[in-house]
Short mmCIF file of C-alpha atoms in Angstrom, two decimals:
data_model
loop_
_atom_site.label_atom_id
_atom_site.label_comp_id
_atom_site.label_asym_id
_atom_site.label_seq_id
_atom_site.Cartn_x
_atom_site.Cartn_y
_atom_site.Cartn_z
CA MET A 1 34.06 -5.53 19.02
CA ASP A 2 35.25 -1.94 19.19
CA LEU A 3 33.25 1.00 20.93
CA ARG A 4 31.91 2.36 17.65
CA SER A 5 30.30 -1.09 16.85
CA SER A 6 28.85 -1.82 20.00
CA LEU A 7 27.30 1.81 20.05
CA ASP A 8 25.80 1.28 16.52
CA ILE A 9 24.32 -1.80 17.65
CA LEU A 10 23.10 -0.60 21.29
CA MET A 11 21.64 2.57 18.92
CA PHE A 12 19.28 0.12 16.94
CA VAL A 13 18.39 -2.06 20.04
CA THR A 14 17.28 1.11 21.85
CA VAL A 15 15.30 2.55 19.10
CA CYS A 16 13.35 -0.48 18.82
CA ALA A 17 12.63 -1.04 22.38
CA VAL A 18 11.60 2.68 22.92
CA LEU A 19 9.23 2.17 19.72
CA MET A 20 7.52 -0.74 21.31
CA THR A 21 6.84 1.33 24.39
CA GLY A 22 4.21 3.11 22.05
CA PHE A 23 6.38 6.56 22.55
CA PRO A 24 5.86 8.85 19.33
CA VAL A 25 7.99 7.41 16.52
CA ALA A 26 9.60 10.75 15.19
CA PHE A 27 10.35 11.86 18.44
CA THR A 28 12.12 8.34 19.41
CA LEU A 29 13.87 8.27 16.24
CA ALA A 30 15.22 11.87 16.67
CA GLY A 31 15.67 11.67 20.29
CA VAL A 32 17.82 8.48 20.30
CA ALA A 33 19.75 9.56 17.42
CA LEU A 34 20.63 12.71 18.93
CA ALA A 35 21.54 10.81 22.22
CA PHE A 36 24.05 8.25 20.73
CA GLY A 37 25.42 11.03 18.32
CA THR A 38 26.27 13.17 21.72
CA LEU A 39 27.89 9.97 23.22
CA GLY A 40 29.72 9.09 19.95
CA ILE A 41 31.11 12.75 19.93
CA ILE A 42 31.95 12.45 23.70
CA PHE A 43 34.01 9.04 23.29
CA GLY A 44 35.37 10.54 19.80
CA VAL A 45 34.17 7.92 17.78
CA PHE A 46 31.42 10.12 15.88
CA ASP A 47 32.18 13.10 13.28
CA PHE A 48 29.50 15.92 13.87
CA GLY A 49 30.10 16.66 10.15
CA PHE A 50 27.54 14.04 9.41
CA MET A 51 24.78 16.26 11.02
CA ALA A 52 25.53 18.84 8.46
CA ALA A 53 23.64 16.86 5.89
CA LEU A 54 20.67 16.85 7.70
CA PRO A 55 19.00 20.14 6.11
CA GLN A 56 19.56 19.03 2.61
CA ARG A 57 18.20 15.50 3.46
CA ILE A 58 15.07 17.10 4.94
CA TYR A 59 14.91 19.62 2.07
CA GLY A 60 15.38 16.39 -0.41
CA ASN A 61 12.35 14.74 0.99
CA MET A 62 10.17 17.83 1.05
CA THR A 63 10.78 18.48 -2.74
CA ASN A 64 10.65 14.74 -3.74
CA ASP A 65 8.21 14.66 -6.59
CA VAL A 66 7.54 10.89 -5.59
CA LEU A 67 6.41 11.35 -2.18
CA ILE A 68 3.86 13.78 -3.71
CA ALA A 69 1.93 10.81 -4.18
CA VAL A 70 1.28 9.98 -0.42
CA PRO A 71 -0.91 12.81 0.50
CA LEU A 72 -2.87 12.06 -2.80
CA PHE A 73 -3.29 8.61 -2.53
CA VAL A 74 -4.50 8.83 1.09
CA PHE A 75 -6.93 11.60 -0.35
CA MET A 76 -8.31 9.26 -2.63
CA GLY A 77 -8.37 6.37 -0.04
CA THR A 78 -10.15 8.42 2.37
CA MET A 79 -12.73 9.84 -0.30
CA LEU A 80 -13.62 6.56 -1.37
CA GLU A 81 -14.07 5.26 2.07
CA ARG A 82 -16.64 7.89 2.62
CA SER A 83 -18.47 7.39 -0.83
CA LYS A 84 -19.96 4.07 0.38
CA VAL A 85 -18.27 2.43 -2.44
CA ALA A 86 -17.30 -0.74 -0.26
CA GLU A 87 -20.87 -1.08 1.16
CA ASP A 88 -22.49 -1.20 -2.25
CA LEU A 89 -20.18 -3.58 -3.66
CA LEU A 90 -20.27 -6.10 -0.59
CA GLU A 91 -24.17 -5.84 -0.85
CA ASN A 92 -24.50 -6.76 -4.35
CA MET A 93 -21.60 -9.08 -4.60
CA GLY A 94 -22.71 -10.88 -1.54
CA ARG A 95 -26.18 -11.48 -3.23
CA LEU A 96 -24.67 -12.53 -6.41
CA PHE A 97 -22.18 -15.25 -4.84
CA GLY A 98 -24.00 -15.85 -1.77
CA ARG A 99 -26.25 -18.60 -3.46
CA LEU A 100 -22.87 -20.71 -3.66
CA ARG A 101 -21.33 -22.32 -0.26
CA GLY A 102 -18.37 -20.01 0.60
CA GLY A 103 -20.08 -17.31 -1.58
CA LEU A 104 -19.91 -14.39 1.01
CA GLY A 105 -16.21 -15.33 1.53
CA TYR A 106 -15.46 -15.07 -1.88
CA SER A 107 -17.46 -11.87 -1.91
CA VAL A 108 -15.13 -10.65 0.96
CA SER A 109 -11.70 -11.39 -1.14
CA ILE A 110 -12.95 -9.86 -4.09
CA VAL A 111 -14.09 -6.88 -2.61
CA GLY A 112 -11.02 -6.51 -0.36
CA ALA A 113 -8.96 -6.66 -3.64
CA LEU A 114 -10.76 -4.01 -5.09
CA LEU A 115 -10.68 -1.93 -2.12
CA ALA A 116 -7.11 -2.42 -1.79
CA ALA A 117 -6.49 -1.48 -5.30
CA SER A 118 -8.84 1.66 -4.79
CA THR A 119 -7.78 3.03 -1.28
CA GLY A 120 -4.26 1.23 -0.33
CA ILE A 121 -5.00 2.03 3.29
CA VAL A 122 -5.13 -1.28 5.31
CA GLY A 123 -6.85 -0.15 8.62
CA ALA A 124 -9.44 1.71 6.79
CA THR A 125 -10.17 -1.31 4.66
CA VAL A 126 -10.21 -3.93 7.73
CA VAL A 127 -12.32 -1.82 9.59
CA THR A 128 -14.97 -0.95 6.93
CA MET A 129 -15.02 -4.56 5.82
CA SER A 130 -15.65 -5.95 9.21
CA LEU A 131 -18.45 -3.64 9.99
CA LEU A 132 -20.26 -4.26 6.81
CA ALA A 133 -19.51 -7.94 6.20
CA LEU A 134 -18.83 -9.73 9.71
CA PRO A 135 -22.41 -9.23 11.20
CA THR A 136 -23.91 -10.72 7.96
CA MET A 137 -21.60 -13.60 7.84
CA LEU A 138 -22.05 -14.42 11.50
CA ARG A 139 -25.95 -14.01 10.94
CA ARG A 140 -25.82 -16.50 7.90
CA GLY A 141 -24.23 -19.18 9.99
CA TYR A 142 -20.48 -18.55 8.96
CA ASP A 143 -17.97 -20.19 11.33
CA PRO A 144 -16.70 -16.90 13.07
CA SER A 145 -12.87 -17.99 12.94
CA LEU A 146 -13.48 -18.37 8.91
CA ALA A 147 -15.40 -15.28 8.93
CA THR A 148 -12.73 -13.04 10.92
CA GLY A 149 -9.78 -14.87 9.09
CA SER A 150 -11.27 -13.86 5.72
CA ILE A 151 -11.96 -10.28 6.58
CA ALA A 152 -8.48 -9.56 8.25
CA ALA A 153 -6.71 -11.33 5.27
CA ALA A 154 -8.70 -9.38 2.52
CA GLY A 155 -8.16 -6.33 4.38
CA THR A 156 -4.47 -6.57 4.52
CA LEU A 157 -4.31 -6.76 0.40
CA GLY A 158 -3.92 -3.15 0.34
CA GLN A 159 -0.12 -3.54 1.55
CA ILE A 160 0.61 -5.43 -1.37
CA ILE A 161 -1.92 -4.34 -4.13
CA PRO A 162 -1.29 -1.43 -5.93
CA PRO A 163 -1.37 1.53 -5.73
CA SER A 164 -0.36 1.04 -2.17
CA ILE A 165 1.12 3.78 0.09
CA VAL A 166 3.40 0.97 1.30
CA LEU A 167 4.78 0.37 -2.20
CA VAL A 168 4.96 4.33 -2.60
CA LEU A 169 7.01 4.43 0.51
CA LEU A 170 9.04 1.44 -0.16
CA GLY A 171 9.51 2.21 -3.82
CA ASP A 172 11.42 5.80 -3.00
CA THR A 173 13.44 4.03 -0.21
CA LEU A 174 14.68 1.27 -2.65
CA ALA A 175 15.40 3.62 -5.40
CA ASN A 176 17.83 5.52 -2.92
CA SER A 177 19.30 2.68 -1.75
CA TYR A 178 19.57 1.10 -5.10
CA GLN A 179 21.42 4.39 -6.63
CA ARG A 180 23.63 4.11 -3.32
CA ALA A 181 24.52 0.39 -4.00
CA GLN A 182 25.65 1.12 -7.62
CA LEU A 183 27.69 4.11 -6.58
CA GLU A 184 29.58 2.25 -3.91
CA GLN A 185 30.10 -0.48 -6.54
CA GLY A 186 31.61 2.07 -8.85
CA ILE A 187 28.87 2.24 -11.31
CA PHE A 188 28.57 6.08 -11.97
CA THR A 189 25.70 5.90 -14.40
CA PRO A 190 23.45 3.95 -12.20
CA GLU A 191 19.99 2.33 -13.38
CA THR A 192 17.16 3.67 -11.99
CA LEU A 193 14.09 2.21 -9.90
CA SER A 194 10.70 3.93 -10.12
CA VAL A 195 7.38 3.23 -8.04
CA GLY A 196 5.83 2.56 -11.22
CA ASP A 197 8.40 -0.71 -11.40
CA LEU A 198 7.37 -1.56 -7.89
CA PHE A 199 3.76 -1.40 -8.52
CA ALA A 200 3.90 -3.43 -11.74
CA GLY A 201 6.12 -5.87 -9.85
CA ALA A 202 3.66 -6.34 -6.86
CA LEU A 203 0.43 -6.75 -9.11
CA LEU A 204 0.69 -10.18 -10.06
CA PRO A 205 2.11 -11.52 -6.62
CA GLY A 206 -1.31 -9.55 -5.28
CA LEU A 207 -3.61 -11.41 -7.53
CA LEU A 208 -1.93 -14.81 -6.54
CA LEU A 209 -2.75 -13.89 -2.82
CA VAL A 210 -6.38 -13.16 -3.90
CA GLY A 211 -6.48 -16.58 -5.79
CA LEU A 212 -5.38 -18.54 -2.90
CA TYR A 213 -7.40 -16.97 -0.58
CA ILE A 214 -10.51 -18.02 -2.74
CA LEU A 215 -9.03 -21.33 -3.56
CA TYR A 216 -8.73 -22.09 0.48
CA GLN A 217 -12.45 -20.95 0.86
CA ILE A 218 -13.79 -23.39 -1.90
CA VAL A 219 -11.69 -26.22 -0.32
CA ARG A 220 -12.94 -25.29 3.05
CA ALA A 221 -16.69 -24.88 2.12
CA ALA A 222 -16.33 -28.15 0.31
CA LEU A 223 -14.70 -29.89 3.10
CA ASP A 224 -16.81 -28.38 5.93
CA PRO A 225 -20.28 -27.33 4.45
CA LYS A 226 -21.37 -25.94 7.88
CA SER A 227 -18.48 -23.29 8.31
CA SER A 228 -19.84 -21.51 4.89
CA PRO A 229 -23.42 -22.11 4.21
CA ALA A 230 -25.13 -20.73 0.74
CA MET A 231 -27.44 -17.78 1.26
CA PRO A 232 -31.10 -18.86 0.48
CA ASP A 233 -32.52 -16.96 -2.73
CA ASP A 234 -33.85 -13.59 -2.64
CA ASP A 235 -37.18 -13.93 -4.41
CA SER A 236 -37.51 -10.13 -4.35
CA ILE A 237 -34.71 -9.32 -6.81
CA SER A 238 -34.62 -11.09 -10.14
CA THR A 239 -31.34 -12.27 -11.36
CA ALA A 240 -31.09 -9.44 -14.32
CA GLU A 241 -31.82 -6.89 -11.62
CA LEU A 242 -29.30 -8.22 -9.39
CA TYR A 243 -26.45 -8.17 -12.29
CA ARG A 244 -27.39 -5.00 -13.18
CA ARG A 245 -27.15 -3.60 -9.36
CA THR A 246 -23.50 -5.36 -9.18
CA LEU A 247 -22.49 -4.04 -12.56
CA ARG A 248 -23.74 -0.66 -11.22
CA ALA A 249 -21.64 -0.94 -8.06
CA LEU A 250 -18.57 -2.53 -9.64
CA ILE A 251 -17.96 -0.37 -12.90
CA PRO A 252 -17.16 2.96 -11.17
CA PRO A 253 -14.53 1.65 -8.69
CA VAL A 254 -13.17 -0.62 -11.52
CA ALA A 255 -12.86 2.19 -14.18
CA LEU A 256 -10.81 4.47 -11.51
CA ILE A 257 -8.52 1.46 -10.69
CA VAL A 258 -8.19 0.95 -14.58
CA ALA A 259 -7.45 4.60 -15.01
CA VAL A 260 -4.93 4.78 -12.34
CA MET A 261 -2.87 1.85 -12.63
CA GLY A 262 -3.55 1.73 -16.35
CA SER A 263 -2.10 5.35 -16.89
CA ILE A 264 0.94 4.31 -14.56
CA LEU A 265 1.37 0.86 -16.34
CA GLY A 266 0.89 2.30 -20.06
CA GLY A 267 3.24 4.96 -19.35
CA ILE A 268 0.82 7.72 -19.71
CA ALA A 269 1.55 9.22 -16.31
CA THR A 270 3.88 9.07 -13.32
CA PRO A 271 2.63 7.36 -10.14
CA THR A 272 2.45 11.28 -8.81
CA GLU A 273 0.21 12.05 -11.61
CA ALA A 274 -1.59 8.86 -11.41
CA ALA A 275 -2.24 9.72 -7.77
CA ALA A 276 -3.70 13.11 -8.79
CA LEU A 277 -6.00 11.70 -11.38
CA GLY A 278 -7.10 9.10 -8.54
CA ALA A 279 -7.86 11.89 -6.14
CA ILE A 280 -9.89 13.58 -8.96
CA GLY A 281 -11.80 10.71 -9.87
CA ALA A 282 -12.52 9.49 -6.16
CA THR A 283 -14.14 13.03 -5.42
CA LEU A 284 -16.13 12.79 -8.75
CA LEU A 285 -17.22 9.18 -7.61
CA ALA A 286 -18.08 10.45 -4.14
CA GLY A 287 -19.87 13.58 -5.37
CA GLU A 288 -22.12 11.56 -7.71
CA ARG A 289 -23.41 9.27 -4.96
CA THR A 290 -24.22 12.44 -2.64
CA GLY A 291 -27.26 13.50 -5.26
CA GLY A 292 -27.71 16.60 -6.88
CA MET A 293 -25.88 17.91 -10.06
CA LYS A 294 -25.12 14.45 -11.12
CA ARG A 295 -25.13 15.35 -14.35
CA ALA A 296 -22.06 17.65 -14.20
CA VAL A 297 -20.27 15.05 -12.39
CA ARG A 298 -20.84 12.16 -14.80
CA ALA A 299 -19.86 14.60 -17.64
CA ALA A 300 -16.80 15.51 -15.68
CA ALA A 301 -15.84 11.71 -15.08
CA LEU A 302 -16.55 10.83 -19.23
CA ALA A 303 -14.17 14.11 -19.93
CA LEU A 304 -11.65 12.65 -17.63
CA ILE A 305 -11.61 9.13 -19.32
CA ALA A 306 -11.51 10.95 -22.71
CA LEU A 307 -8.58 12.96 -21.70
CA LEU A 308 -6.61 9.96 -20.78
CA ILE A 309 -7.62 8.20 -24.09
CA LEU A 310 -6.55 11.51 -25.97
CA THR A 311 -3.08 11.43 -24.02
CA SER A 312 -2.50 7.89 -25.08
CA PHE A 313 -2.81 8.79 -28.77
CA MET A 314 -1.79 12.28 -29.42
CA ASP A 315 1.16 14.66 -27.88
CA LEU A 316 -0.54 17.18 -25.90
CA ARG A 317 2.54 19.23 -24.55
CA THR A 318 2.42 22.75 -25.39
CA ALA A 319 6.12 24.01 -24.79
CA ARG A 320 7.20 22.55 -27.93
CA SER A 321 8.81 24.83 -30.92
CA GLU A 322 6.75 23.10 -33.56
CA ILE A 323 3.23 21.83 -32.94
CA SER A 324 1.30 19.95 -35.98
CA GLY A 325 -2.22 20.70 -37.05
CA SER A 326 -3.81 17.52 -35.51
CA ASP A 327 -1.97 18.11 -32.27
CA GLN A 328 -3.03 21.75 -32.16
CA ILE A 329 -6.74 20.24 -32.53
CA GLY A 330 -6.11 17.92 -29.57
CA ILE A 331 -4.63 20.39 -27.37
CA TRP A 332 -7.84 22.56 -27.89
CA ILE A 333 -9.98 19.53 -27.16
CA ALA A 334 -7.99 18.72 -24.06
CA TYR A 335 -8.81 22.38 -23.12
CA ILE A 336 -12.50 22.06 -23.32
CA LEU A 337 -12.34 18.35 -21.65
CA CYS A 338 -10.32 20.06 -18.77
CA ALA A 339 -13.12 22.52 -18.41
CA ILE A 340 -15.73 20.25 -17.97
CA VAL A 341 -13.62 18.12 -15.64
CA ALA A 342 -13.27 21.50 -13.60
CA ILE A 343 -17.00 22.28 -13.43
CA GLY A 344 -18.07 18.61 -12.49
CA LEU A 345 -15.41 18.66 -9.71
CA ALA A 346 -16.60 21.94 -8.69
CA ALA A 347 -19.88 20.66 -8.54
CA ALA A 348 -18.99 17.41 -6.69
CA LEU A 349 -16.86 19.63 -4.23
CA TRP A 350 -19.71 21.84 -3.51
CA ARG A 351 -22.02 18.85 -2.73
CA LEU A 352 -19.26 17.20 -0.60
CA TRP A 353 -18.74 20.25 1.41
CA ARG A 354 -22.26 21.16 2.08
CA GLY A 355 -22.30 17.22 3.66
CA GLY A 356 -19.04 17.81 5.41
CA VAL A 357 -17.14 15.02 4.00
CA VAL A 358 -14.38 17.57 2.46
CA ALA A 359 -13.53 18.63 5.87
CA GLU A 360 -13.22 15.20 7.42
CA VAL A 361 -11.33 13.73 4.21
CA ALA A 362 -8.83 16.94 4.50
CA GLN A 363 -8.18 16.62 8.18
CA SER A 364 -7.69 12.88 8.09
CA THR A 365 -5.12 13.32 4.81
CA ALA A 366 -3.33 16.24 6.51
CA ARG A 367 -3.12 14.20 9.77
CA ILE A 368 -1.75 10.83 8.02
CA THR A 369 0.49 12.65 5.51
CA SER A 370 2.04 14.79 8.51
CA MET A 371 2.84 11.91 10.48
CA VAL A 372 4.52 10.06 7.43
CA PHE A 373 6.58 13.20 6.98
CA VAL A 374 7.75 13.66 10.34
CA ILE A 375 8.72 10.08 10.68
CA LEU A 376 10.67 10.69 7.59
CA ILE A 377 12.52 13.80 9.08
CA GLY A 378 13.12 11.75 11.99
CA ALA A 379 14.43 8.58 10.17
CA ALA A 380 16.63 10.51 8.32
CA LEU A 381 18.36 11.85 11.62
CA PHE A 382 18.44 8.41 12.89
CA SER A 383 20.14 7.18 9.62
CA LEU A 384 22.85 9.82 9.49
CA VAL A 385 23.87 9.14 13.06
CA PHE A 386 23.91 5.21 12.49
CA ARG A 387 26.21 5.60 9.40
CA GLY A 388 28.34 7.91 11.21
CA LEU A 389 28.77 5.38 14.22
CA GLY A 390 29.83 2.82 11.54
CA GLY A 391 26.53 0.94 11.22
CA ASP A 392 26.67 0.22 7.75
CA ASP A 393 29.75 -1.82 8.34
CA THR A 394 28.41 -3.53 10.73
CA VAL A 395 25.36 -4.91 9.30
CA HIS A 396 27.23 -5.68 6.05
CA GLU A 397 29.75 -7.73 8.16
CA PHE A 398 26.88 -9.46 9.66
CA LEU A 399 24.95 -10.47 6.29
CA ASN A 400 28.13 -11.33 4.95
CA SER A 401 28.95 -13.76 7.65
CA MET A 402 25.71 -15.57 7.07
CA PRO A 403 25.65 -19.09 6.09
CA GLY A 404 24.28 -19.56 2.41
CA GLY A 405 25.70 -16.23 0.87
CA THR A 406 23.12 -14.16 -0.58
CA THR A 407 20.26 -16.41 0.24
CA GLY A 408 21.19 -16.80 3.66
CA ALA A 409 21.53 -12.79 3.87
CA ILE A 410 17.93 -12.37 2.59
CA ILE A 411 16.43 -14.99 4.67
CA THR A 412 17.95 -13.29 7.74
CA VAL A 413 16.65 -9.74 6.62
CA MET A 414 13.11 -10.96 6.23
CA ALA A 415 13.17 -13.08 9.41
CA ILE A 416 14.02 -9.78 11.13
CA MET A 417 11.54 -7.46 9.26
CA PHE A 418 8.68 -10.17 9.92
CA LEU A 419 9.47 -10.03 13.71
CA LEU A 420 9.88 -6.33 14.10
CA GLY A 421 6.29 -6.08 12.01
CA PHE A 422 4.70 -7.24 15.19
CA PHE A 423 5.73 -4.31 17.29
CA LEU A 424 6.57 -1.81 14.59
CA ASP A 425 4.22 -0.14 11.80
CA PHE A 426 5.26 -0.65 8.22
CA ILE A 427 6.09 3.31 7.97
CA GLU A 428 9.01 2.90 10.83
CA ILE A 429 10.21 -0.39 9.20
CA ILE A 430 10.69 1.04 5.64
CA PHE A 431 12.23 4.18 6.96
CA VAL A 432 14.54 2.49 9.40
CA VAL A 433 15.37 -0.98 8.59
CA VAL A 434 15.20 -0.93 4.83
CA PRO A 435 17.92 1.70 4.07
CA ILE A 436 20.14 -0.05 6.45
CA VAL A 437 19.82 -3.41 4.85
CA ALA A 438 18.68 -2.84 1.42
CA PRO A 439 22.13 -1.40 -0.34
CA ILE A 440 24.03 -4.22 1.12
CA LEU A 441 21.32 -6.93 -0.58
CA LEU A 442 21.48 -5.23 -3.67
CA MET A 443 25.14 -4.95 -3.98
CA MET A 444 24.90 -8.89 -3.64
CA GLY A 445 23.24 -8.62 -6.84
CA VAL A 446 19.32 -8.90 -5.73
CA ASP A 447 16.95 -7.81 -8.17
CA PRO A 448 15.33 -4.37 -6.59
CA VAL A 449 11.96 -5.24 -7.63
CA TRP A 450 11.73 -8.68 -6.54
CA LEU A 451 13.30 -7.69 -3.22
CA GLY A 452 10.71 -4.70 -3.14
CA VAL A 453 7.95 -7.17 -3.41
CA MET A 454 9.29 -9.88 -1.23
CA MET A 455 9.65 -7.29 1.81
CA ALA A 456 5.63 -6.11 0.75
CA LEU A 457 4.57 -9.27 1.17
CA ASN A 458 6.48 -9.96 4.51
CA LEU A 459 5.33 -7.00 6.03
CA GLN A 460 1.64 -7.94 5.32
CA THR A 461 2.40 -11.14 6.62
CA SER A 462 3.39 -9.80 9.84
CA PHE A 463 0.55 -7.38 9.80
CA LEU A 464 -1.86 -10.66 10.01
CA THR A 465 0.08 -12.91 12.11
CA PRO A 466 -1.54 -13.62 15.69
CA PRO A 467 -0.95 -12.42 18.54
CA PHE A 468 0.56 -9.09 17.19
CA GLY A 469 -0.78 -8.22 13.85
CA PHE A 470 -2.24 -4.86 13.82
CA ALA A 471 -4.82 -6.02 11.26
CA LEU A 472 -6.25 -8.30 14.05
CA PHE A 473 -6.05 -5.35 16.59
CA TYR A 474 -8.36 -3.43 14.08
CA LEU A 475 -10.87 -6.50 13.92
CA ARG A 476 -10.82 -6.70 17.56
CA GLY A 477 -12.00 -3.27 18.01
CA VAL A 478 -15.30 -3.31 15.79
CA ALA A 479 -15.80 -7.22 16.19
CA PRO A 480 -18.94 -8.02 18.11
CA GLU A 481 -18.25 -9.43 21.50
CA SER A 482 -19.62 -12.83 20.82
CA VAL A 483 -16.65 -13.19 18.65
CA THR A 484 -13.88 -14.06 20.87
CA THR A 485 -10.01 -13.11 20.39
CA MET A 486 -9.17 -16.62 19.89
CA GLN A 487 -11.50 -17.19 17.33
CA ILE A 488 -9.98 -14.20 15.58
CA TYR A 489 -6.34 -15.67 15.73
CA ARG A 490 -7.45 -19.08 14.78
CA GLY A 491 -9.09 -17.85 11.74
CA ALA A 492 -6.03 -15.82 10.78
CA VAL A 493 -3.71 -18.86 10.89
CA PRO A 494 -4.57 -20.41 7.64
CA PHE A 495 -4.40 -17.35 5.74
CA VAL A 496 -0.91 -16.70 7.38
CA GLY A 497 -0.03 -20.00 5.79
CA LEU A 498 -1.34 -18.65 2.49
CA GLN A 499 0.82 -15.62 2.74
CA LEU A 500 3.98 -17.93 3.34
CA VAL A 501 3.21 -20.33 0.44
CA ALA A 502 2.79 -16.90 -1.76
CA ILE A 503 6.20 -15.65 -0.62
CA ALA A 504 7.77 -19.09 -1.23
CA ILE A 505 6.38 -19.12 -4.86
CA VAL A 506 7.57 -15.89 -5.49
CA ALA A 507 10.99 -16.70 -4.04
CA ILE A 508 11.35 -19.72 -6.16
CA PHE A 509 9.93 -18.04 -9.22
CA PRO A 510 11.10 -14.57 -8.93
CA SER A 511 9.78 -13.68 -12.74
CA ILE A 512 6.12 -13.59 -10.91
CA ALA A 513 7.59 -10.05 -9.45
CA THR A 514 10.18 -9.22 -12.40
CA TRP A 515 8.30 -10.28 -15.67
CA LEU A 516 5.77 -7.33 -15.65
CA PRO A 517 7.78 -4.57 -15.15
CA ARG A 518 10.59 -5.81 -17.57
CA ALA A 519 7.73 -6.21 -20.26
CA LEU A 520 6.17 -2.98 -19.70
CA PHE A 521 9.31 -0.67 -18.97
CA ALA A 522 12.14 -2.57 -20.03
CA THR A 523 14.24 -0.51 -17.61
CA MET A 524 15.46 -3.56 -15.41
#
């Protein structure tokens, strides 16, 4: 092995080791890259000309339309977290299903899926679900291991069920890798991969996971009734009133999910535009729940839905040389609807501002978004130096030497990502590892949507696996002292097994991930 190859391997090992010490990610990536770039120049194995591409890389990331969806989805999730959506859903669905053995567990899985599709922020979902559901489940006699495992597993659904921040970042990174792989193969009119493709591909696997979670809880309740007892009937609320309350709590978040995901999957909006729609919808929903000026807020919500319907049936573009009479009428109706939305949004923001919610949400959004983009800049520098030291060739040779060909290479990459997921956050893995391995796997003929879904499932599994799973740390931080760490770990193990079953199913039947995007977009 020559000096150049030794440096790139040592560089990757060093960055992983420093990251595990807890040193800030962006500074670690940039600092290690500069150190090894300097060593490469000293030993004459690195061309400093690679660094000239850094400003263009940074400018390209900052002006990337897809990445604009990141702060918008973060804003949407944070705003919904403050709007008490989860609290209402858990309370009412817990009463609805609680009469069944394991009913609270079913409620946790269903609400976790809805929150995942609404917020896409795993840490917030785990903490929220733990604070709201865990005390109730323990009070009703649930086995602590089953209760904590159900909550942790439901909380991690935000990594796979769209719209997810993981899928947005992974989709953008895979799109660049896919284009690069095709260019290196001599394909100068490359096919494209969009975040919408990945959203569509992850939808069925995400629902598969929810089904497996609920199936496990049904079997567990049947085999061990004491682990998940039924709740006693609440005579103070009639069945009709219970259904009414549940529907009232369920309809707003479901309508928002349908609006955001439907606009993407229906081809009405790009993921970035849908993220903006979600941010507005979340603000209206939070504003409606704060009290005051509810009519204006509800009118704005209805106007927003009407705009989506109008957009799906009419061409509302104004920058056209010829506009038919019917389209002109539609455009004027759209102007009126936009005015109604603006008035309702202003009313909602005013109420939220007075309650201090806007400031909290803005600070949280700015903090998370800044972290993502600073890491992205550090990762860009790391990638340039790694490639300059011949890291691409080293990884290519390593994966090609794996027994089993393409299958062996995929298993190796998945195993590495799974282990790194114990110590590194998903953002670090997406920005550091995926750009290195994805082009090579894609050149081997791997479907990009399937690869993205498998990586997302893999990261979700490592996020849940004891003893290092981040979701378990979040849960441990808010769980009562009566719940031991070993109980949390034991509760997570069956759900990790279900995750592995889901990965195996998607691996054996790739069409679970690839069918929907092909049917909707016909681009792959």
